PDB file of C-alpha atoms in Angstrom:
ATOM      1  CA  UNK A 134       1.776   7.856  19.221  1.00 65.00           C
ATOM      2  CA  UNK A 135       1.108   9.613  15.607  1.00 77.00           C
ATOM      3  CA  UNK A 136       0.912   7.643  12.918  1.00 94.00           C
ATOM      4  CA  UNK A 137       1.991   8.310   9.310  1.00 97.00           C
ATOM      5  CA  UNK A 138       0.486  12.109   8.783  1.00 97.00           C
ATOM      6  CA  UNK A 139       0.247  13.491   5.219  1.00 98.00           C
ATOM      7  CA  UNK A 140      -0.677  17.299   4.115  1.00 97.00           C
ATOM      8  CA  UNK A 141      -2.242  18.747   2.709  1.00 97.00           C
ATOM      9  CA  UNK A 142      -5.627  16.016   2.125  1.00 97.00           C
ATOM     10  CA  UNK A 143      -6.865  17.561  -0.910  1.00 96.00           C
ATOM     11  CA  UNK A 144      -4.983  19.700  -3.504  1.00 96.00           C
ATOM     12  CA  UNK A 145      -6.182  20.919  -7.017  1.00 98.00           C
ATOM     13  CA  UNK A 146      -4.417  21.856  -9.891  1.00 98.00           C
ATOM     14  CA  UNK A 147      -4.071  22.449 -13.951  1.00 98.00           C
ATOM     15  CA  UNK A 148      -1.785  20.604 -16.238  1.00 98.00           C
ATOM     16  CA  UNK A 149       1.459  21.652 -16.697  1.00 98.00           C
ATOM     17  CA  UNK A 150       2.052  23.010 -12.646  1.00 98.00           C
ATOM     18  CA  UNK A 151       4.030  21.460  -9.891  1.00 98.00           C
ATOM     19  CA  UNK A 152       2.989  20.033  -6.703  1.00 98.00           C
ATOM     20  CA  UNK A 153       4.818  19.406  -3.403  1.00 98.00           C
ATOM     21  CA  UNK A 154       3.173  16.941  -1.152  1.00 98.00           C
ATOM     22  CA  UNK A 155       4.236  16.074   2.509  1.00 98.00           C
ATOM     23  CA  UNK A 156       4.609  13.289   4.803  1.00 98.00           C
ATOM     24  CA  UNK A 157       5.548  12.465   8.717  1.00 98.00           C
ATOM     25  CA  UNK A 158       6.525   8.825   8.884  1.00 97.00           C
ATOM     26  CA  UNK A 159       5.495   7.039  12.247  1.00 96.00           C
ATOM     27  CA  UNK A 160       7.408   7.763  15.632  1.00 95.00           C
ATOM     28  CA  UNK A 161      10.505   5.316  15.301  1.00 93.00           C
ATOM     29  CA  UNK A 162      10.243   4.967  11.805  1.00 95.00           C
ATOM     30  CA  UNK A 163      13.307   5.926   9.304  1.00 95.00           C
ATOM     31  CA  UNK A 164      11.872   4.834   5.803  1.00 95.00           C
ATOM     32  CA  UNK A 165       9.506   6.289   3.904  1.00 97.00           C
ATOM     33  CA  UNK A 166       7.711   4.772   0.553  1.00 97.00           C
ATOM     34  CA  UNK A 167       5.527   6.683  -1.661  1.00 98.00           C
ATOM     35  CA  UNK A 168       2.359   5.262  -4.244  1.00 98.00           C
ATOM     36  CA  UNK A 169      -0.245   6.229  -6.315  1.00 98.00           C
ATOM     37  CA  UNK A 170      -3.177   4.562  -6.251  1.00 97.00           C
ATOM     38  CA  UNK A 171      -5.865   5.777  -9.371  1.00 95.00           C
ATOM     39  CA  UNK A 172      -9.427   4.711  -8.558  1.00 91.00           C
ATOM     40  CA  UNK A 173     -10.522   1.337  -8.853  1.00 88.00           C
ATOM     41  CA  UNK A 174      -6.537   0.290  -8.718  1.00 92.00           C
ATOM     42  CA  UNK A 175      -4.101  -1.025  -6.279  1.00 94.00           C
ATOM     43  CA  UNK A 176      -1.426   1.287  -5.130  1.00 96.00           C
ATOM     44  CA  UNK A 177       1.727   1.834  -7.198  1.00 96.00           C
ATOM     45  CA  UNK A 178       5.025   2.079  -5.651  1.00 96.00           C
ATOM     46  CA  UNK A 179       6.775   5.095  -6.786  1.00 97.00           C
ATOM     47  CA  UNK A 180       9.944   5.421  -4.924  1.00 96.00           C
ATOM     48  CA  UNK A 181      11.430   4.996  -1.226  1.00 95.00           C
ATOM     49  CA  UNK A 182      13.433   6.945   0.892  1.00 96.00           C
ATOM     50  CA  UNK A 183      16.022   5.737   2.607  1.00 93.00           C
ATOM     51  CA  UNK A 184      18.880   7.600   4.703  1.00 93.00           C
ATOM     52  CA  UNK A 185      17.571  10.773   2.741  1.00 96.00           C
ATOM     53  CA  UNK A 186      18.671   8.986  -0.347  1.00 95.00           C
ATOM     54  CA  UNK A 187      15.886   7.741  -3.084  1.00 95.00           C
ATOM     55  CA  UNK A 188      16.806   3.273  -2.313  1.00 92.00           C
ATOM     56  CA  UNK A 189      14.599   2.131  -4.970  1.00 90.00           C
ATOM     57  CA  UNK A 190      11.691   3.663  -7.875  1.00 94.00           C
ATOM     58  CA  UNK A 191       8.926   2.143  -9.541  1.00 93.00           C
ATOM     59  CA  UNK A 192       8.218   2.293 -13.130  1.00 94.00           C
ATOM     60  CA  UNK A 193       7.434   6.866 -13.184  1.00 97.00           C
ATOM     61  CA  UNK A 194       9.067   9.432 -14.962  1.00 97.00           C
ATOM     62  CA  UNK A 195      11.429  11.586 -13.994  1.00 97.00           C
ATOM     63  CA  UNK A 196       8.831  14.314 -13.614  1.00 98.00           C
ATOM     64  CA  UNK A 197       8.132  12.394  -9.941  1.00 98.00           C
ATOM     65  CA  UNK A 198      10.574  13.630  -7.822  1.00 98.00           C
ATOM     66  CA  UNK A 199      11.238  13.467  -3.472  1.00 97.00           C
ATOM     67  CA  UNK A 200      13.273  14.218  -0.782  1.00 97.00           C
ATOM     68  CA  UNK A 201      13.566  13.276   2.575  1.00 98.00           C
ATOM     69  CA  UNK A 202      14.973  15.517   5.598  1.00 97.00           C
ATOM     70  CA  UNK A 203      17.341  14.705   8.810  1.00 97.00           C
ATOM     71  CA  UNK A 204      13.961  13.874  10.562  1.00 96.00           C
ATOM     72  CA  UNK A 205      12.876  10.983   8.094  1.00 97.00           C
ATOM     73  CA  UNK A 206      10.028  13.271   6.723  1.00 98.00           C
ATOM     74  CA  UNK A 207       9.517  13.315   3.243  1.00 98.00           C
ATOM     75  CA  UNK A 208       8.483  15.506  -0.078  1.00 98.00           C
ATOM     76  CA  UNK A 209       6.880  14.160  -2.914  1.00 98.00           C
ATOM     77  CA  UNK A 210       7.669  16.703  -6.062  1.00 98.00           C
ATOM     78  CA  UNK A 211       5.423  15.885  -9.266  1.00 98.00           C
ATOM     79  CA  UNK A 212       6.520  18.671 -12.361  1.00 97.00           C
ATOM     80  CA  UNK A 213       4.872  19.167 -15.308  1.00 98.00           C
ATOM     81  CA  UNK A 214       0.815  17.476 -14.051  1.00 98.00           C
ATOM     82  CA  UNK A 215      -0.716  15.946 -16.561  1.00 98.00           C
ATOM     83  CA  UNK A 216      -4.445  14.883 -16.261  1.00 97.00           C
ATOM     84  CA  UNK A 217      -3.506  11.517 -15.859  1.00 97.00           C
ATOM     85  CA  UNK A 218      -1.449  12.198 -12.403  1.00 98.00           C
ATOM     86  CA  UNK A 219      -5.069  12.687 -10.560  1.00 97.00           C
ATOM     87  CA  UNK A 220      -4.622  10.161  -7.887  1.00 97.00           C
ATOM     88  CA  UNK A 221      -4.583   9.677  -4.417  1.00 97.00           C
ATOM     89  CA  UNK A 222      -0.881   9.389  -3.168  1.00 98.00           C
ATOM     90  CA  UNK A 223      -0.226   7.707  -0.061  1.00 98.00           C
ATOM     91  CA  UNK A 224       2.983   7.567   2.267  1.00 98.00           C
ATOM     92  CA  UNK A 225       3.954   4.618   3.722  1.00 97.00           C
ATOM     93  CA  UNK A 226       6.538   4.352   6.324  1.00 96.00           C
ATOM     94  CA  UNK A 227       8.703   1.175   8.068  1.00 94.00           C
ATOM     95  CA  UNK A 228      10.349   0.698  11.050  1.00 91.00           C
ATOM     96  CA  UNK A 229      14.740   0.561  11.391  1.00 92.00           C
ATOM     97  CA  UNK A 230      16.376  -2.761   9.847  1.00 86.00           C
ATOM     98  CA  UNK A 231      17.283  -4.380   6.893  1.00 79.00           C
ATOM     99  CA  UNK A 232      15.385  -6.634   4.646  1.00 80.00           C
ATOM    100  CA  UNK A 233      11.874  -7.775   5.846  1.00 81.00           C
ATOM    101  CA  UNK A 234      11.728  -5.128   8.015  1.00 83.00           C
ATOM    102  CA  UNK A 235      11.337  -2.749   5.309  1.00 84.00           C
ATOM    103  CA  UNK A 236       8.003  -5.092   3.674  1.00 87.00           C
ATOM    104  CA  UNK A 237       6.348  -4.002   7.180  1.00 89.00           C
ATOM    105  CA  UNK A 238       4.772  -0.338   5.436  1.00 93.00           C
ATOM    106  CA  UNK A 239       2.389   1.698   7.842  1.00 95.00           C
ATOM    107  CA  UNK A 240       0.036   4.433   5.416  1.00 96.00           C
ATOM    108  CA  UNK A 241      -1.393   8.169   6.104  1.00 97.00           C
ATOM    109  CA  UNK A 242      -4.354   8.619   4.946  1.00 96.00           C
ATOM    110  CA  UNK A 243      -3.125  10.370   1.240  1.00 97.00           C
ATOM    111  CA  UNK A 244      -3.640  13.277  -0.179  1.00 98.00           C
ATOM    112  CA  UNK A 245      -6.243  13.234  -3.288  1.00 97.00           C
ATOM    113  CA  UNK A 246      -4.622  15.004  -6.067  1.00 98.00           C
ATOM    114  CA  UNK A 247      -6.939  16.470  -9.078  1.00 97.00           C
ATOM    115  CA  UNK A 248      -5.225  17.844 -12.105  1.00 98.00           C
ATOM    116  CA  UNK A 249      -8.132  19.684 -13.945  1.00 96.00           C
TER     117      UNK A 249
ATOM    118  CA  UNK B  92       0.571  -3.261 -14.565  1.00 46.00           C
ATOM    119  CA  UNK B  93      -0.763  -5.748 -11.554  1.00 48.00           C
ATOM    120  CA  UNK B  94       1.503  -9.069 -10.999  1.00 83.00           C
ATOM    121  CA  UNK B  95      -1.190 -10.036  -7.736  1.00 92.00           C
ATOM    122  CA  UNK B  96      -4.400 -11.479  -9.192  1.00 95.00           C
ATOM    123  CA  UNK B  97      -6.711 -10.699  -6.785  1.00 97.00           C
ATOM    124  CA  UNK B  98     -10.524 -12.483  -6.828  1.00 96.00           C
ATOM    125  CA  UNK B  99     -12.981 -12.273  -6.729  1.00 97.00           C
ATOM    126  CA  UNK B 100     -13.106  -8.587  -7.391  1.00 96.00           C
ATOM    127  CA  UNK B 101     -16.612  -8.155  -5.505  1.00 97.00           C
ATOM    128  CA  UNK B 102     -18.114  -9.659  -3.063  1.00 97.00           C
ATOM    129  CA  UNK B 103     -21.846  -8.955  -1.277  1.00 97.00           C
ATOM    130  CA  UNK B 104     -22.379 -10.886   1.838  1.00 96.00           C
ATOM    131  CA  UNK B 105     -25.002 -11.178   4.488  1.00 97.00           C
ATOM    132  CA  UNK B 106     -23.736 -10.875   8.348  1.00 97.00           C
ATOM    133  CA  UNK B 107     -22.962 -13.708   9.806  1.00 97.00           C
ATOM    134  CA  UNK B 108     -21.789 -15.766   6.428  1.00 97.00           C
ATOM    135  CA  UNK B 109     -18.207 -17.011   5.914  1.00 97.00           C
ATOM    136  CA  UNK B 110     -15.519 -15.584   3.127  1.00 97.00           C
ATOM    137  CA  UNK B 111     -12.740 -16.083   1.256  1.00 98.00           C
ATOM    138  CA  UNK B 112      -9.958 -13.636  -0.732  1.00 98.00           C
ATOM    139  CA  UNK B 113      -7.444 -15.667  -2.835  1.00 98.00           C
ATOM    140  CA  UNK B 114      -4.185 -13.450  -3.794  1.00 97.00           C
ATOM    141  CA  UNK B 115      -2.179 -14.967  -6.493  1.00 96.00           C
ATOM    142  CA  UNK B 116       0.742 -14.567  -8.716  1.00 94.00           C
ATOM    143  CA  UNK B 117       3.381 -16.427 -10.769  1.00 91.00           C
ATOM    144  CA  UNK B 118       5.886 -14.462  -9.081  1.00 89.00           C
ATOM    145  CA  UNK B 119       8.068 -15.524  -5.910  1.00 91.00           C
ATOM    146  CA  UNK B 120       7.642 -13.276  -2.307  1.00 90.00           C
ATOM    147  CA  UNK B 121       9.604 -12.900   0.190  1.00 88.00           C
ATOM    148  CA  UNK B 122       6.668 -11.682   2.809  1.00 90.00           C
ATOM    149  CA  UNK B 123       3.084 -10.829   1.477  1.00 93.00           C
ATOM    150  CA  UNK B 124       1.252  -8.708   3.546  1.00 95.00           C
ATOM    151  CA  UNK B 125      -3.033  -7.983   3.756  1.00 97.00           C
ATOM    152  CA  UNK B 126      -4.402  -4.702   3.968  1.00 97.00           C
ATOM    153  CA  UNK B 127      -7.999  -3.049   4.882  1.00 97.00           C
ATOM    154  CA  UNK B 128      -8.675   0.304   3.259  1.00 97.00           C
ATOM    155  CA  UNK B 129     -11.870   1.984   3.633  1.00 94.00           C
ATOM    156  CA  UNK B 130     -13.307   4.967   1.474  1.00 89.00           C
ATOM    157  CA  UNK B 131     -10.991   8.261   2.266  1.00 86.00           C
ATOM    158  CA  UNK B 132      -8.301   6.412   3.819  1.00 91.00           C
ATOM    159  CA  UNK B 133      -5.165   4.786   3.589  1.00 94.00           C
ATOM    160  CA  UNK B 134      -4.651   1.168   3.461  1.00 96.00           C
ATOM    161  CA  UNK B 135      -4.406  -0.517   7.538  1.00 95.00           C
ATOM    162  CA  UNK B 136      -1.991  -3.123   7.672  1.00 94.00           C
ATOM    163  CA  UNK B 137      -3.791  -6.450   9.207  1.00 96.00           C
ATOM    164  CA  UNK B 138      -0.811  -8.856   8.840  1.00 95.00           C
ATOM    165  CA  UNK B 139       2.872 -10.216   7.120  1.00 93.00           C
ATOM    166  CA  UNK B 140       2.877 -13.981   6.523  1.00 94.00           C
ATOM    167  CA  UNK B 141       6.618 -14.590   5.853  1.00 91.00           C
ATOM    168  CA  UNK B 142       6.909 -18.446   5.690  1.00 92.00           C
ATOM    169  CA  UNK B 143       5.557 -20.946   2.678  1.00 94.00           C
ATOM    170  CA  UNK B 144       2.777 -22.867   4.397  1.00 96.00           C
ATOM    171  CA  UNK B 145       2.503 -19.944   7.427  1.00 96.00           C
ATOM    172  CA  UNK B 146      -0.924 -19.342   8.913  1.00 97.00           C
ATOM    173  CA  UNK B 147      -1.919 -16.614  11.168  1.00 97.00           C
ATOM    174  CA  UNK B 148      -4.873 -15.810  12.893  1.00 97.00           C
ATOM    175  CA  UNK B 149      -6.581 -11.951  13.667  1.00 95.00           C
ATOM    176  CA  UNK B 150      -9.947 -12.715  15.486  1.00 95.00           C
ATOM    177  CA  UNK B 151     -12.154 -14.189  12.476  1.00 97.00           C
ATOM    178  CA  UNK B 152      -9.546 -13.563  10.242  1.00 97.00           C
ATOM    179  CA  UNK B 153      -7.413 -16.315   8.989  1.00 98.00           C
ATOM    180  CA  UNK B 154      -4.493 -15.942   6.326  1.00 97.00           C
ATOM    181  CA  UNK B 155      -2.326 -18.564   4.372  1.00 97.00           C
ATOM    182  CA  UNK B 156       0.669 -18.028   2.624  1.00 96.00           C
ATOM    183  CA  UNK B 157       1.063 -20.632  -0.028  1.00 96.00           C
ATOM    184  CA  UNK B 158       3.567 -23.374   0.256  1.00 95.00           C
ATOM    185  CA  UNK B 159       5.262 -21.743  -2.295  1.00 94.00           C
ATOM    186  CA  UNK B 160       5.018 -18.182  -1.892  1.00 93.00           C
ATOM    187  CA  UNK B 161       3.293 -17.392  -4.838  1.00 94.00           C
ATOM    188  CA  UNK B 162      -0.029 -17.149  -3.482  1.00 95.00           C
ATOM    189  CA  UNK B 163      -2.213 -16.322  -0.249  1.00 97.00           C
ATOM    190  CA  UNK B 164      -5.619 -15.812   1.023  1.00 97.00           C
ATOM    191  CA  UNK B 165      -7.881 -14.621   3.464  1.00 98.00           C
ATOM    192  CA  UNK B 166     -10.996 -16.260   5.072  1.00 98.00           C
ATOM    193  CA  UNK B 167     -13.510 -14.042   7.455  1.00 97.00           C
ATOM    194  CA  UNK B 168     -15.316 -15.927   9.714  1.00 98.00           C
ATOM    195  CA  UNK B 169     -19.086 -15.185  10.931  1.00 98.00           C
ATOM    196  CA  UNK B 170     -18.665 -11.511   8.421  1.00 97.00           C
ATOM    197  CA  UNK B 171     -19.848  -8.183  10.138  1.00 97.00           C
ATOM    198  CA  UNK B 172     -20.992  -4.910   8.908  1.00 96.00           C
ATOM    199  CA  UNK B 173     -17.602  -3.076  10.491  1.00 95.00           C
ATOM    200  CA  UNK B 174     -15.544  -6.091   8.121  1.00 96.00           C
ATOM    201  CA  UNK B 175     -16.549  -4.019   4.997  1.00 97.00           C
ATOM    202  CA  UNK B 176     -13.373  -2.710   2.769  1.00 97.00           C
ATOM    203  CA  UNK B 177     -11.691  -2.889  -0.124  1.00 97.00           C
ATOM    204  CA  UNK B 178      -8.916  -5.888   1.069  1.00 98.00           C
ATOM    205  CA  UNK B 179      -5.374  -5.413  -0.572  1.00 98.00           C
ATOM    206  CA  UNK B 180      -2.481  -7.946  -0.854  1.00 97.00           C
ATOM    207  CA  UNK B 181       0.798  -6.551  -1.391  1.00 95.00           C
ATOM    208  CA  UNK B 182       4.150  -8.528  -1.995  1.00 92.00           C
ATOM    209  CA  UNK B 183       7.957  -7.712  -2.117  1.00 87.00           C
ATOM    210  CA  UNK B 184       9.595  -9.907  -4.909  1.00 81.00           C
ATOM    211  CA  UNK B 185      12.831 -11.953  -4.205  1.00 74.00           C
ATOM    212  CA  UNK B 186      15.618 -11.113  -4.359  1.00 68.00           C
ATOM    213  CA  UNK B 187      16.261  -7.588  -3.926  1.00 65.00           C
ATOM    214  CA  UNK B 188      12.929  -5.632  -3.723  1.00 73.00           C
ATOM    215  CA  UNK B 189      12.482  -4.892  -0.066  1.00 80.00           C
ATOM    216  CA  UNK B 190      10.275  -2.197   0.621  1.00 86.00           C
ATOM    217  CA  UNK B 191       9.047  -2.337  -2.943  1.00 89.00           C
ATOM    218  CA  UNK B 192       5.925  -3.430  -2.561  1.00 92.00           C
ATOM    219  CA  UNK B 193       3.609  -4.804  -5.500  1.00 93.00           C
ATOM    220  CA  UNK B 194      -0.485  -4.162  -4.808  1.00 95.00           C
ATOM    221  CA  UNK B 195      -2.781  -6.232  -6.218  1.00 95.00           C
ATOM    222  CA  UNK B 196      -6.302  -4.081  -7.354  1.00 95.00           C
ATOM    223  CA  UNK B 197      -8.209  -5.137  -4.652  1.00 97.00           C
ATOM    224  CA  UNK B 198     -11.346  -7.340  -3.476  1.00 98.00           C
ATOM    225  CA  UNK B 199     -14.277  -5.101  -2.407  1.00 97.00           C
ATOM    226  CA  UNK B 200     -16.139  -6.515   0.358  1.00 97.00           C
ATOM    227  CA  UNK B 201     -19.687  -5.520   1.469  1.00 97.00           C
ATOM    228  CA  UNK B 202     -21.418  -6.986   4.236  1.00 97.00           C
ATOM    229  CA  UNK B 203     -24.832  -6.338   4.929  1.00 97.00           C
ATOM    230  CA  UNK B 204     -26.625  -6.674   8.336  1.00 95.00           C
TER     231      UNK B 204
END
């Protein structure tokens, strides 16, 4: 059974392009949640995907943008980099149901962005 | 901005000793769940404590929820080597944040053998 997969694992760019990153949610799994986690920091929950509609957003910009497909994988669209987006993002996914079902968040292993 | 207090923020034991990870916040949640993430790799999910005043127990791993929901923490047991991480509580606020979780920044734990 694969777990949350994420692609690519290590991407680097310059300030001012766009990045696409990717994620497979777990077998069974319809939601998918997206962070940023800086070093030294705590993940930061940038938005969740929900019946391919965006459910809920953290406190980014509308430069951080996603998508999620028929099959409940998910694109993660960041426009415009600035230095400060370097970061590994993580995917999260949870299982069908309402409420605390959706607290229950399994994560790939990111993808380690660098915005040089 | 970080609304779970995590401490202590470091933490250097010997194998075999005992420790303890306090999560706390002023904040209400409605489950708070632990995570283990190593260097290079997503956070592992270890448990959900739903219930003010729940306890659960993983092995040597014991977690409490606070009576109140507002706080938790984890005690290791008899620490190994393979327990060393960087231990993350995460909580979904009340009453309409499912799914949104909130991170504290972490405890990193090092056990030595």
């Amino acid at each position: 059974d694969a777990g949350v997969t994420q692609s690519p694992t290590h991407l680097i760019k310059t300030r001012g392009q766009q990045v696409t990153l990717r994620c497979s949610p777990k077998s069974g799994h319809d939601t998918v949640s997206w962070y940023q986690q800086a070093l030294g920091q705590g993940p930061q929950f940038i938005f969740q995907y929900y019946e391919e509609e965006e459910r809920q957003r953290g406190n980014f910009p509308d430069r951080f943008s996603g998508h999620q497909f028929p099959n409940y994988s998910s694109e993660l669209n960041v426009n415009a980099l600035l230095l400060g987006d370097s970061a590994l993002y993580l995917c999260a996914s949870s299982p069908p149901g309402q409420g605390l079902a959706k607290n229950i968040q399994y994560f790939g292993a990111g993808t380690r962005l660098s915005v040089l | 901005t970080q609304l779970l207090e995590q401490s202590p923020q470091f933490l250097s034991i010997q194998e075999g000793e005992n420790l303890t990870v306090y999560c706390n916040s002023s904040s209400v949640f409605s489950s708070l769940q632990w995570y283990r993430q190593e260097p290079g790799e997503g956070p592992v999910l270890l448990v959900t404590v739903v219930t003010g005043g729940e306890v659960k127990k993983l092995k040597r791993l014991t977690f409490q929820f606070g009576d109140a929901r507002k706080d938790s923490s984890l005690h290791i047991t008899a620490a190994q080597p393979g327990d060393t991480g960087l231990y993350l509580c995460a909580g979904a606020g009340v009453p309409d944040s499912w799914g949104k979780l909130q991170f504290g920044a972490g405890t990193q734990v090092v056990v030595t053998p």
